[in-house]
Structure formats: C-alpha cells, structure tokens
C-alpha cells in the first residue's frame, strides 16, 4: 500500500495565528431615488472646532509656500494629528499640498491632506482626502458652511463640512473650513456605488451642445479638461455626458423632453438645487458662471446626479456689480449666454412651478430668518475665538479683526462684501417672497422605494408625495410588463410608510410563490385632477425570489509577492471565483467588492463562468490592464471580500468573507471547492482546484492503516508521523521535494500495531519549503493501497 502526504517546513519564527470570520449583511429597503447623507461626526463634527496639526520638515513647508510654487500638486510627506474634545488620532505618512484655483495665490492658503498618497487604499473615517479651505474671500468665515448645510438639509448630496483650527509645525495658520472631498468614496457613500462616471465641471462648463461625438466634450482650457472625468479614466468614455447634453439642448418638444430628461437626470433633486442656489446667490455655479459643479452618472438608476461644489461666493459676495439680494428669481441665468441646465428646464411649466413650490417651502423652513439667524449666532459664538486669533485672515483684503463681527451685520466697502450676512438673508427672503408666483402644482413624486423580498414574502412599495391636496395615489403593478394592476397607496403609517401624515405613501402586496420580474409605476392625483406619474414614460423593474447563484469566493491571496504574475508581469493580489453549480452564471450584472458596505464597488465583466470553472480576478486597482482587474486592492492586514447581485435584486449577498492578517504568498481557500469552509492552502492554486489541510481519505485504506496523523504540520524543527497497522507489514517511507528529489527515506520491517517515526530536517540542512511524504506498506499478500494526500499550510 502507498500513501503520499504533502508537508511544509517553515521558519521557526513564523506566527501561525490566523483568523477568519463570516459576515452576513442584511440590506435595508433600497430607494430607487433616495440619497443617503452620511453623518457629520466624528470627522465633520460641527458642535465644536476640532484641531488639525500638520507636522512636516521646515524646508518642505518653505517649498510649499514659496512664490512660484503655487501651481504645484506635489504631496509632501507629513504627519497629521486630529484632535477633538473626546479623542486624538495621529496619522503618519500623509500627503500635504496646496489646493484650490485662485486661492493658491492668496496670502491665506488652502491645503489638501491626502491619506492614501503614500499608503495606498488608506481612509480616515471613510474619506481619502481632506480639503482645508482658507475662506480668504469671506470675512465671516461661515458662508460656505451655511451653504453646504442648507443643501444637505433639503436632501442634496452636498459635501460635509465643519470649522477647524489649523496648526502647521505648531504655528497657528488660522480658522479653516474642512470640506469633504468629492471622489469615488463620496459618491459611493451617497449612491451605493462608485462605478459610474464622475465629472468635475469647471469654467467654461456651460453644457451647450457641441455635437454627437463624445470626444468633443474632452476639450481643455488651461491644461485641464472643462468636463474632467475623475473615475473610469482608463475607459475615458464620455458618451453618457454627450447624450445628457444632447437631451438638454436638442429636444424641443416639452413632453418628449421631460420623458427623455427624467430617464437620465435626477430632475426632481435639481429643481431643489435651482431654488436653493437662487436663495443663497451662488452665481459661481453652472447657471451663471458656468463653473464649479460635479455630475455623477448613478449606475443604480442610470441618471446623472448634480453635486454642488465651491460655495464661498454666496450670500452677497459680489464681483460683478450685481445686487444679488433683489435679482429676479425667474431671470437668474447670464443674460447674453445660453445655460440649458437652467433655461431649458425652466421653460417647462411643470418644472418652473415646482421650483417656485420648493423655494416657497425653503423660505418657510430653511431660509426663515428667525431659525436661520439662531443657527448663525450659534456657529459664530463657537468660532469667535479662533477667528479673532487668525492673523492670516486679515492679509488678503485688509479685513480687520472687527470686520469679522461687522461682516455679519453690514457690508464692507469698498470690497466685494456688498451685503452683511444677515441683511442679505433678510433682503433675499423678502424679495423672493414678493417675486414668487406659486401656482397649483402637479403632484411631486420622489423617493420611490421597494424592498427585495424572497418567495412568499410581502412586497412593500413607498413614495413621497408633495402637493397641497392629494386625492389618491396608486401603484400599478405587473409581472409581465403589460397588464398593470392598480393598488391604492396610503399615508396611514401601517402600509409600509413611516408614520401617518408624513407624506410617505405605501402599499404592501402579498408575496409571490415563484420567481418574477416585477414592473411598476406610481401615479398621484390631486383635487384639481392633476396627475403625475413616476417614472414619467417608463416603469421601474426588479426581480424577486431569485436563487443565489452558484458562484463563490473560492480562494484569494492578499499579499502576492512571488506566487503568480498577471499578464503584465505584476505580482498582484487576486481573488478566485468558482462555479460549483450545473449551469453557466452570468457575471456582468454582479459585483465584487472589498467593502461589504459598498456592495457594488466593482462591476464584474460581461462574461459567463461555466460549471466547474475557476476564474481569476486581479485585485490591483489597475483596470487599464484588462476587464478582470478590479478597482480595489486587498489589504494583507485583513478586510472583506464579497460577491453581490446587481441593483434589480437590491444588491443581495451571494458570498462574503471577512479575513484577518495574511502572510506573504499565503492563499486562503475553500475545501471542498465552492462549498466548504475557508482554510489556509498548502499550495496556492489560482485558477485551479484547491487542495488543503485535510486528507483526501478513501475508506479502503483503513484495511491496513488507521488513526493516521502528521504533527505538527507545518513544522520547523521536527515532524512526527503516527498511525496504527491493522496487520503486520513492511513500511517504507520517503520524503521528497517538489521536484521529486528524495531528501530522506527509511524502512520499518515487519511492523505492527502503533507505528511512529520522526524527521529532523535541520540536521540534514534541508531548506524551508514543501515536501512530499510517501508511505508504502507491503503485507504477506502484497496488497497496495490508494494514495492519500495531506495538504498543509502554505507559508513563508
């Protein structure tokens, strides 16, 4: 009989501790149009003024601040200390540089702190960068903070912000506003995905039509693109932006325009943006100065989302001799230039009426001088001592210390502060009220949501409805996309909605016994028999009762130094997916992630994985190398990996793992393949079947051998082999390396009962590595057994 055992000798100093935890994620009801807003605390806490210390060599700071270096984007190595009243954190090896456009040449500089420049993938409280804005334009040092807060309050995905005191090498650089950086983390936290195109739109981004060719919108001004793509840069595909601009400019018929625009743009949210930008007088956005905004193509909805940006030129700050406090709210765009994102939208009566409705609501709720002034007074009291001590604040426009106080209540001639903060708010509020034409609106339907039930589980639908008098709200439901059955939706607090009278209407439909593709739309009618349908010209779809696909995370390596190279010759992290089922599984509508809170971080390629196929993905954040290269890397210190279904199933979980620290060139995989628990692999097998620490055991071997063990395994000094013989036999054992060369052998003649022997490789100068132990037994009948193999922990 013959037995082959794979053994591994390791360094005596290696720590064998290893931890794997399974993580189960229950996703909430997902909103078709909801925009979650992450909390302010702790990084953007605004009930106090945190302290940020930047520590770096003095010569590095001198280079940053030296005249002529204003345009440099080089990140200097620094340490950041973030301190609040409850904790203090120190982060070494951060990047530090100037930021901004014109502010780079100001006496009071703005700065960027990057957590991931020198530590790839590092985040701090979920963000990769901090923007520290000097606010040299604004003597009150509060205008942009108020603007960000107002947008967030009305549900617009605006950056978080707070006041901080900034010290560089223990020198006080002044009171700053820390504003959340808009990047892939930002959009993922708001929209559940960062797979879409994110465009930073700077002057002269007027969104005017240049032609159907997407490359026409890649034009540059001042060595940068006007519509600067920040994600998916390897593909560099502008076709979505080109189509959006086409719809804005080239469709003249109002009903067709509404249908096509609502398919590709979150119009309901942008109508609120128009109203708020007029109230705060943000002339430095797309409507007037064709500048300073982001567009994100939300892959969950297929719609562009508008993200406001750079809001310090607000609340009466003026460089054009315009009285922004009384400017007509219905004539807001630049007079001589076409601004389709404003003029084309406002030309639709329904949209214009909704802007008026939203503005009226804001004047009552957000722009109310009583409540708004109270908020301003509270913030001012908190930042007073930090502003008074800020000598840099006085350098650019000669603002005195007393100007800080005065700027809240009066203008500061002859500068650009044509209004005091509070007088502007009062003037804008009064003039807007006098100009408002509040007509009876068609019902506004937003925040449409549904759950993703399993078979025989109830299906819950909700929607927010706004109107002065709602007559009825109906859900039209279909399982074939043709015959739509109506169901009444109610705001009684017992129909899946939150509470009675909150404007959220809901309906619960009994579960379905078989998997179905669901189609639906919502229709709201008011007392004037005006009806609104969402979506306007189509319907929402999702599936229920789908079985979990037969694909699993089968093996991964988070510290690939020398095991397997990709097609570019790089030794990158990898994840192996295995289909253990009987049918092909389509991957193009599924997602792979390293963060279970971001289930759709990376959409898998347009391909199938076939039964018993092992498919390798490189977790290297190098998508330009091919469609099986993800947009993330794995962390050898431990993190998460997950496979998720797509949007139509609510990003339901297919498979996840949360793993602990990984050694270099160590793989972790399932045994049995696809269905078994995770364990450390003896030999990594990327793209092939796993073999691991348990025996491939055939009952027939028990005819001669039982109670077989090899311990410890892996080992460093000595390995012991133990087993019992059921009958007397000769036992020959051979140890060979992976090339088949014998490094040790021995024979036990006519052995019986308990058998033990040991190997001490250190006495024979055998290096660390993988070895095969082969045992051959022969009894008086000459019988031989099948091969038994033990796969051991693979480590360096």
CSV table of N, CA, C and O in Angstrom, one decimal, residues 97 119 124 141 191 204 206 209 225 228 283 300 306 393 405 407 451 462 578 588 590 615 626 650 687 699:
chain,number,residue,atom,x,y,z
A,97,UNK,N,-0.3,69.3,0.5
A,97,UNK,CA,0.0,70.3,-0.6
A,97,UNK,C,-1.0,71.4,-0.6
A,97,UNK,O,-2.0,71.4,0.2
A,119,UNK,N,0.1,55.7,1.4
A,119,UNK,CA,-0.4,54.5,2.0
A,119,UNK,C,-1.6,54.1,1.1
A,119,UNK,O,-2.7,54.5,1.4
A,124,UNK,N,-9.5,57.6,6.3
A,124,UNK,CA,-9.7,58.0,7.6
A,124,UNK,C,-11.2,58.4,7.8
A,124,UNK,O,-11.7,59.3,7.2
A,141,UNK,N,-16.2,83.9,7.5
A,141,UNK,CA,-15.7,82.6,7.6
A,141,UNK,C,-16.8,81.6,7.9
A,141,UNK,O,-16.6,80.6,8.6
A,191,UNK,N,-24.6,57.1,-3.1
A,191,UNK,CA,-25.4,56.4,-4.1
A,191,UNK,C,-25.2,54.9,-4.1
A,191,UNK,O,-25.7,54.2,-5.0
A,204,UNK,N,-15.1,76.7,-18.7
A,204,UNK,CA,-16.5,77.2,-19.1
A,204,UNK,C,-17.5,76.1,-19.3
A,204,UNK,O,-17.9,75.9,-20.4
A,206,UNK,N,-20.6,75.1,-19.7
A,206,UNK,CA,-22.0,75.7,-19.9
A,206,UNK,C,-23.0,74.6,-20.3
A,206,UNK,O,-24.2,74.9,-20.5
A,209,UNK,N,-24.4,72.2,-26.4
A,209,UNK,CA,-24.3,71.1,-27.4
A,209,UNK,C,-23.2,71.4,-28.4
A,209,UNK,O,-23.2,72.5,-29.0
A,225,UNK,N,-9.2,69.6,-18.6
A,225,UNK,CA,-10.5,69.4,-19.3
A,225,UNK,C,-11.6,70.2,-18.5
A,225,UNK,O,-11.6,70.2,-17.3
A,228,UNK,N,-14.0,67.2,-16.6
A,228,UNK,CA,-12.8,66.4,-16.2
A,228,UNK,C,-13.3,65.1,-15.6
A,228,UNK,O,-13.8,65.1,-14.5
A,283,UNK,N,-23.7,82.4,-7.6
A,283,UNK,CA,-23.5,82.8,-9.0
A,283,UNK,C,-22.3,82.1,-9.7
A,283,UNK,O,-22.1,82.1,-10.9
A,300,UNK,N,-27.0,52.9,-10.4
A,300,UNK,CA,-28.1,52.2,-9.8
A,300,UNK,C,-29.4,52.7,-10.5
A,300,UNK,O,-30.3,51.9,-10.7
A,306,UNK,N,-26.6,65.8,-9.7
A,306,UNK,CA,-25.9,67.0,-9.6
A,306,UNK,C,-25.3,67.2,-8.2
A,306,UNK,O,-26.0,66.9,-7.2
A,393,UNK,N,-6.2,85.7,8.2
A,393,UNK,CA,-7.5,86.2,7.7
A,393,UNK,C,-7.5,87.6,7.2
A,393,UNK,O,-8.2,88.0,6.4
A,405,UNK,N,-16.7,90.6,13.0
A,405,UNK,CA,-18.0,90.9,13.6
A,405,UNK,C,-18.9,91.7,12.7
A,405,UNK,O,-20.1,91.3,12.5
A,407,UNK,N,-19.1,91.9,9.5
A,407,UNK,CA,-19.5,91.3,8.3
A,407,UNK,C,-20.8,90.5,8.4
A,407,UNK,O,-21.4,90.2,7.4
A,451,UNK,N,-38.8,47.0,-1.5
A,451,UNK,CA,-37.9,46.1,-0.9
A,451,UNK,C,-37.5,45.0,-1.9
A,451,UNK,O,-38.0,45.0,-3.0
A,462,UNK,N,-43.1,52.3,-1.4
A,462,UNK,CA,-43.3,53.6,-0.8
A,462,UNK,C,-42.9,54.7,-1.7
A,462,UNK,O,-42.1,54.5,-2.6
A,578,UNK,N,-15.4,30.5,-8.2
A,578,UNK,CA,-15.7,29.2,-8.7
A,578,UNK,C,-17.2,29.0,-8.9
A,578,UNK,O,-18.0,29.4,-8.0
A,588,UNK,N,-21.9,39.7,-15.6
A,588,UNK,CA,-22.0,41.1,-16.0
A,588,UNK,C,-22.9,42.0,-15.1
A,588,UNK,O,-22.8,43.2,-15.1
A,590,UNK,N,-23.3,41.4,-11.8
A,590,UNK,CA,-22.9,41.2,-10.4
A,590,UNK,C,-21.7,42.0,-10.1
A,590,UNK,O,-21.0,42.5,-11.0
A,615,UNK,N,-12.3,31.1,-12.1
A,615,UNK,CA,-12.0,32.3,-12.8
A,615,UNK,C,-11.2,33.3,-11.9
A,615,UNK,O,-11.6,33.5,-10.7
A,626,UNK,N,-7.0,45.3,-18.1
A,626,UNK,CA,-7.9,44.3,-18.6
A,626,UNK,C,-9.2,44.3,-17.8
A,626,UNK,O,-9.3,44.9,-16.7
A,650,UNK,N,-31.5,44.3,-5.3
A,650,UNK,CA,-31.2,45.0,-4.1
A,650,UNK,C,-29.8,44.7,-3.6
A,650,UNK,O,-29.5,44.8,-2.4
A,687,UNK,N,-6.9,29.9,-10.2
A,687,UNK,CA,-7.5,29.4,-11.5
A,687,UNK,C,-7.6,27.9,-11.5
A,687,UNK,O,-7.9,27.3,-12.6
A,699,UNK,N,-12.0,5.2,2.3
A,699,UNK,CA,-12.2,4.2,3.4
A,699,UNK,C,-11.4,2.9,3.2
A,699,UNK,O,-11.1,2.2,4.1
